[in-house]
Amino acid sequence: MQCVILAGGLGTRMRPLTESCPKTLLPVCGRPFAYHQLHWLARQGVTEAVYAIGHKGDLIREYWASERSPISSIRYVDEGDHLRGTGGAIRLALELGVLEESFLVIYGDSFLPVEFSPIWQAFQSSGKPALMTILRNEGRWDRSNVIYEDGRVALYDKAANSAMHYIDYGLSAFRRHLFENIQDKVFDLSTVFHDLSLQGDLAGFEVRERFYEIGSQEGLNDLERYLVAAAPMVSGR
């Protein structure tokens, strides 16, 4: 499996730490977050990581040049100083010819302790151009943004309403041809998800485990507690 890691953002909520360090390299349990994330991806059968980098992206290259990677292949798609958004980063990967026919996408600040294999199998058998993993949220972790019905996302919308009980979990799967049909250079995946949901073309997969992220100090602290409790099975140590 190939997994695109969206790691080009500015990480504004974690300033001043991210002024000199990309968010995915922030220390978690004594190691850069990327260490924990890639070890988990490798355990889930990911064989190639494609880092979509931008802000301080050279530091990510330097880290994996010096640290032994658990994944056999790491490639880079560099947005430089002109960030294209989460969807635009994937479109750039397409333009550079690095995308496989089907691939996963995860954010560079997310740790998702779920088994990838059933998600991948559900995507492959869905016949849809994309799949979103979702979690029954009820407003616990953030604002719910998904209506989920009969194995598909009936509506994804960042403008939450009372009918929404699920949230985007942060792991998605795509078929390459979806991005071949998008001509925009700068756009966010949220727009793609919204349009697909309205068209009935966004498969859904419900997961049960909460997600972890390092987009805030509280989230980073929660992840550290989780990794300490779950080590060495999860953290790769």
CSV table of C-alpha atoms in Angstrom, one decimal:
chain,number,residue,atom,x,y,z
A,1,MET,CA,0.0,0.0,0.0
A,2,GLN,CA,1.1,3.5,-0.7
A,3,CYS,CA,0.2,6.3,1.7
A,4,VAL,CA,0.5,10.0,1.1
A,5,ILE,CA,1.4,12.0,4.2
A,6,LEU,CA,0.2,15.6,4.2
A,7,ALA,CA,2.9,17.4,6.1
A,8,GLY,CA,3.3,20.8,4.4
A,9,GLY,CA,1.2,23.0,6.7
A,10,LEU,CA,2.4,25.9,8.8
A,11,GLY,CA,1.3,24.4,12.1
A,12,THR,CA,0.1,27.8,13.4
A,13,ARG,CA,-1.6,26.4,16.5
A,14,MET,CA,1.6,25.0,17.7
A,15,ARG,CA,3.7,28.2,17.4
A,16,PRO,CA,6.3,29.1,18.4
A,17,LEU,CA,7.5,25.4,18.3
A,18,THR,CA,6.6,25.1,14.6
A,19,GLU,CA,8.4,28.3,13.5
A,20,SER,CA,11.7,26.3,13.4
A,21,CYS,CA,10.3,22.7,13.1
A,22,PRO,CA,7.6,21.2,10.9
A,23,LYS,CA,4.8,19.8,13.0
A,24,THR,CA,5.4,16.2,12.0
A,25,LEU,CA,8.9,16.4,13.7
A,26,LEU,CA,7.7,17.8,17.0
A,27,PRO,CA,9.0,15.6,19.8
A,28,VAL,CA,6.6,13.0,21.2
A,29,CYS,CA,7.9,10.6,23.9
A,30,GLY,CA,11.5,11.6,23.2
A,31,ARG,CA,11.3,11.0,19.4
A,32,PRO,CA,9.9,13.0,16.4
A,33,PHE,CA,6.3,12.3,15.8
A,34,ALA,CA,7.1,11.1,12.3
A,35,TYR,CA,9.0,8.2,13.9
A,36,HIS,CA,5.9,6.9,15.7
A,37,GLN,CA,3.7,7.5,12.7
A,38,LEU,CA,5.8,5.7,10.1
A,39,HIS,CA,6.4,2.8,12.4
A,40,TRP,CA,2.7,2.4,12.8
A,41,LEU,CA,2.1,2.7,9.0
A,42,ALA,CA,4.7,0.0,8.4
A,43,ARG,CA,2.9,-2.3,10.8
A,44,GLN,CA,-0.3,-1.7,8.9
A,45,GLY,CA,1.3,-2.9,5.6
A,46,VAL,CA,2.2,0.5,4.1
A,47,THR,CA,5.2,-0.1,1.8
A,48,GLU,CA,5.7,3.4,0.4
A,49,ALA,CA,5.2,6.8,2.0
A,50,VAL,CA,4.9,9.9,-0.1
A,51,TYR,CA,5.5,13.0,2.0
A,52,ALA,CA,3.8,16.1,0.7
A,53,ILE,CA,6.0,18.8,2.3
A,54,GLY,CA,6.2,22.5,2.3
A,55,HIS,CA,7.0,24.5,5.5
A,56,LYS,CA,10.5,23.4,6.8
A,57,GLY,CA,10.2,20.4,4.5
A,58,ASP,CA,14.0,20.0,4.1
A,59,LEU,CA,14.1,19.1,7.8
A,60,ILE,CA,11.8,16.1,7.1
A,61,ARG,CA,14.1,14.9,4.3
A,62,GLU,CA,17.1,15.3,6.6
A,63,TYR,CA,15.5,13.4,9.4
A,64,TRP,CA,14.7,10.3,7.3
A,65,ALA,CA,18.1,10.5,5.6
A,66,SER,CA,19.7,10.1,9.0
A,67,GLU,CA,17.1,7.8,10.7
A,68,ARG,CA,16.5,4.2,9.5
A,69,SER,CA,13.0,4.1,8.1
A,70,PRO,CA,10.7,1.2,8.8
A,71,ILE,CA,9.2,1.7,5.3
A,72,SER,CA,11.2,0.6,2.3
A,73,SER,CA,10.4,3.6,0.1
A,74,ILE,CA,10.0,7.3,1.0
A,75,ARG,CA,9.3,9.9,-1.7
A,76,TYR,CA,8.8,13.6,-1.5
A,77,VAL,CA,6.5,16.1,-3.2
A,78,ASP,CA,7.6,19.6,-2.3
A,79,GLU,CA,5.2,22.6,-2.5
A,80,GLY,CA,7.9,25.0,-1.4
A,81,ASP,CA,6.7,28.4,-0.2
A,82,HIS,CA,3.5,28.3,-2.2
A,83,LEU,CA,1.2,25.9,-0.4
A,84,ARG,CA,-1.6,24.4,-2.5
A,85,GLY,CA,-3.9,23.1,0.2
A,86,THR,CA,-4.4,19.5,1.1
A,87,GLY,CA,-6.0,18.6,-2.3
A,88,GLY,CA,-3.5,20.6,-4.3
A,89,ALA,CA,-0.7,18.7,-2.6
A,90,ILE,CA,-2.2,15.4,-3.9
A,91,ARG,CA,-2.7,17.0,-7.4
A,92,LEU,CA,1.0,18.0,-7.4
A,93,ALA,CA,1.9,14.4,-6.5
A,94,LEU,CA,-0.1,13.3,-9.5
A,95,GLU,CA,1.6,15.8,-11.8
A,96,LEU,CA,5.0,14.5,-10.6
A,97,GLY,CA,4.0,10.9,-11.4
A,98,VAL,CA,4.4,9.4,-8.0
A,99,LEU,CA,0.8,8.2,-7.3
A,100,GLU,CA,-0.2,4.6,-7.5
A,101,GLU,CA,-3.6,3.7,-9.0
A,102,SER,CA,-5.0,3.6,-5.5
A,103,PHE,CA,-3.5,5.1,-2.3
A,104,LEU,CA,-4.2,6.1,1.3
A,105,VAL,CA,-4.0,9.6,2.6
A,106,ILE,CA,-3.2,10.6,6.2
A,107,TYR,CA,-2.3,13.9,7.9
A,108,GLY,CA,1.3,14.4,9.1
A,109,ASP,CA,0.0,15.2,12.6
A,110,SER,CA,-2.4,12.3,13.0
A,111,PHE,CA,-1.9,9.0,14.9
A,112,LEU,CA,-4.7,6.6,14.1
A,113,PRO,CA,-4.6,3.3,16.1
A,114,VAL,CA,-6.8,1.2,13.8
A,115,GLU,CA,-6.2,-1.7,11.5
A,116,PHE,CA,-5.7,-0.5,7.9
A,117,SER,CA,-6.4,-3.9,6.2
A,118,PRO,CA,-10.2,-4.0,6.5
A,119,ILE,CA,-10.4,-0.3,5.5
A,120,TRP,CA,-8.3,-0.9,2.4
A,121,GLN,CA,-10.4,-4.0,1.5
A,122,ALA,CA,-13.6,-2.1,2.0
A,123,PHE,CA,-12.4,0.6,-0.3
A,124,GLN,CA,-11.3,-1.8,-3.0
A,125,SER,CA,-14.7,-3.5,-3.0
A,126,SER,CA,-16.7,-0.3,-2.8
A,127,GLY,CA,-16.4,0.7,-6.4
A,128,LYS,CA,-16.2,4.3,-5.3
A,129,PRO,CA,-13.5,6.8,-6.2
A,130,ALA,CA,-12.9,7.6,-2.5
A,131,LEU,CA,-13.5,6.3,1.0
A,132,MET,CA,-13.5,8.3,4.3
A,133,THR,CA,-13.0,6.7,7.7
A,134,ILE,CA,-15.5,8.1,10.2
A,135,LEU,CA,-15.9,7.9,14.0
A,136,ARG,CA,-19.2,8.3,15.9
A,137,ASN,CA,-18.2,11.6,17.6
A,138,GLU,CA,-21.3,13.2,19.2
A,139,GLY,CA,-19.2,16.4,19.6
A,140,ARG,CA,-16.5,14.8,21.8
A,141,TRP,CA,-13.3,15.5,19.9
A,142,ASP,CA,-14.3,18.3,17.6
A,143,ARG,CA,-17.5,19.4,15.7
A,144,SER,CA,-19.2,16.5,14.0
A,145,ASN,CA,-19.2,16.9,10.2
A,146,VAL,CA,-20.5,13.7,8.7
A,147,ILE,CA,-23.9,12.1,8.1
A,148,TYR,CA,-23.2,8.4,7.6
A,149,GLU,CA,-25.8,6.0,6.2
A,150,ASP,CA,-25.6,2.4,4.8
A,151,GLY,CA,-21.8,2.3,4.3
A,152,ARG,CA,-21.5,5.6,2.7
A,153,VAL,CA,-21.0,9.3,3.7
A,154,ALA,CA,-24.4,10.8,2.8
A,155,LEU,CA,-23.0,14.3,3.6
A,156,TYR,CA,-19.7,15.7,4.6
A,157,ASP,CA,-19.9,19.4,5.5
A,158,LYS,CA,-17.7,21.5,7.8
A,159,ALA,CA,-20.8,23.5,8.6
A,160,ALA,CA,-22.0,21.2,11.3
A,161,ASN,CA,-25.7,20.7,12.2
A,162,SER,CA,-27.7,18.6,14.7
A,163,ALA,CA,-28.1,15.7,12.2
A,164,MET,CA,-24.4,15.1,12.2
A,165,HIS,CA,-23.1,12.5,14.7
A,166,TYR,CA,-19.9,11.4,13.0
A,167,ILE,CA,-16.5,13.0,12.3
A,168,ASP,CA,-13.9,12.5,9.6
A,169,TYR,CA,-11.3,10.3,11.3
A,170,GLY,CA,-8.4,11.4,9.2
A,171,LEU,CA,-7.6,8.3,7.1
A,172,SER,CA,-8.9,8.2,3.5
A,173,ALA,CA,-8.4,6.3,0.4
A,174,PHE,CA,-8.6,7.4,-3.2
A,175,ARG,CA,-8.3,6.3,-6.8
A,176,ARG,CA,-5.9,8.3,-8.8
A,177,HIS,CA,-8.3,9.0,-11.6
A,178,LEU,CA,-10.3,11.2,-9.3
A,179,PHE,CA,-7.5,13.8,-9.2
A,180,GLU,CA,-6.8,13.4,-13.0
A,181,ASN,CA,-10.3,14.9,-13.4
A,182,ILE,CA,-9.6,17.9,-11.2
A,183,GLN,CA,-7.8,20.8,-13.0
A,184,ASP,CA,-7.4,23.2,-10.0
A,185,LYS,CA,-4.0,23.6,-8.6
A,186,VAL,CA,-4.9,25.0,-5.2
A,187,PHE,CA,-7.8,23.4,-3.3
A,188,ASP,CA,-8.6,21.5,-0.1
A,189,LEU,CA,-9.7,17.9,0.3
A,190,SER,CA,-12.8,19.2,2.3
A,191,THR,CA,-14.2,20.5,-1.0
A,192,VAL,CA,-13.6,17.1,-2.7
A,193,PHE,CA,-15.2,15.2,0.1
A,194,HIS,CA,-18.2,17.5,0.2
A,195,ASP,CA,-18.8,17.2,-3.6
A,196,LEU,CA,-18.4,13.4,-3.6
A,197,SER,CA,-20.8,13.0,-0.7
A,198,LEU,CA,-23.5,15.0,-2.6
A,199,GLN,CA,-22.9,12.8,-5.6
A,200,GLY,CA,-23.2,9.6,-3.6
A,201,ASP,CA,-19.6,8.7,-4.5
A,202,LEU,CA,-18.0,8.8,-1.1
A,203,ALA,CA,-17.7,5.4,0.7
A,204,GLY,CA,-17.5,5.3,4.4
A,205,PHE,CA,-15.9,3.0,7.0
A,206,GLU,CA,-16.8,3.4,10.6
A,207,VAL,CA,-13.9,2.9,13.1
A,208,ARG,CA,-14.3,2.6,16.9
A,209,GLU,CA,-10.9,3.9,18.3
A,210,ARG,CA,-10.5,7.6,19.0
A,211,PHE,CA,-7.9,9.5,17.0
A,212,TYR,CA,-4.8,11.3,18.3
A,213,GLU,CA,-3.2,14.4,16.8
A,214,ILE,CA,-0.5,16.9,17.7
A,215,GLY,CA,-2.2,20.0,16.3
A,216,SER,CA,-2.5,21.3,19.8
A,217,GLN,CA,-0.6,20.9,23.1
A,218,GLU,CA,-3.6,19.1,24.6
A,219,GLY,CA,-3.6,16.7,21.7
A,220,LEU,CA,0.1,16.1,22.0
A,221,ASN,CA,-0.2,15.3,25.7
A,222,ASP,CA,-3.0,12.9,25.0
A,223,LEU,CA,-0.9,11.1,22.4
A,224,GLU,CA,2.1,10.8,24.8
A,225,ARG,CA,-0.1,9.2,27.4
A,226,TYR,CA,-1.5,6.8,24.9
A,227,LEU,CA,1.9,5.8,23.6
A,228,VAL,CA,3.4,5.3,27.1
A,229,ALA,CA,0.4,3.0,28.0
A,230,ALA,CA,0.6,1.1,24.7
A,231,ALA,CA,4.4,0.8,24.3
A,232,PRO,CA,6.2,-1.0,22.9
A,233,MET,CA,3.5,-2.5,20.6
A,234,VAL,CA,2.4,0.8,19.1
A,235,SER,CA,5.3,3.3,19.4
A,236,GLY,CA,7.7,1.0,17.6
A,237,ARG,CA,10.2,1.1,20.4
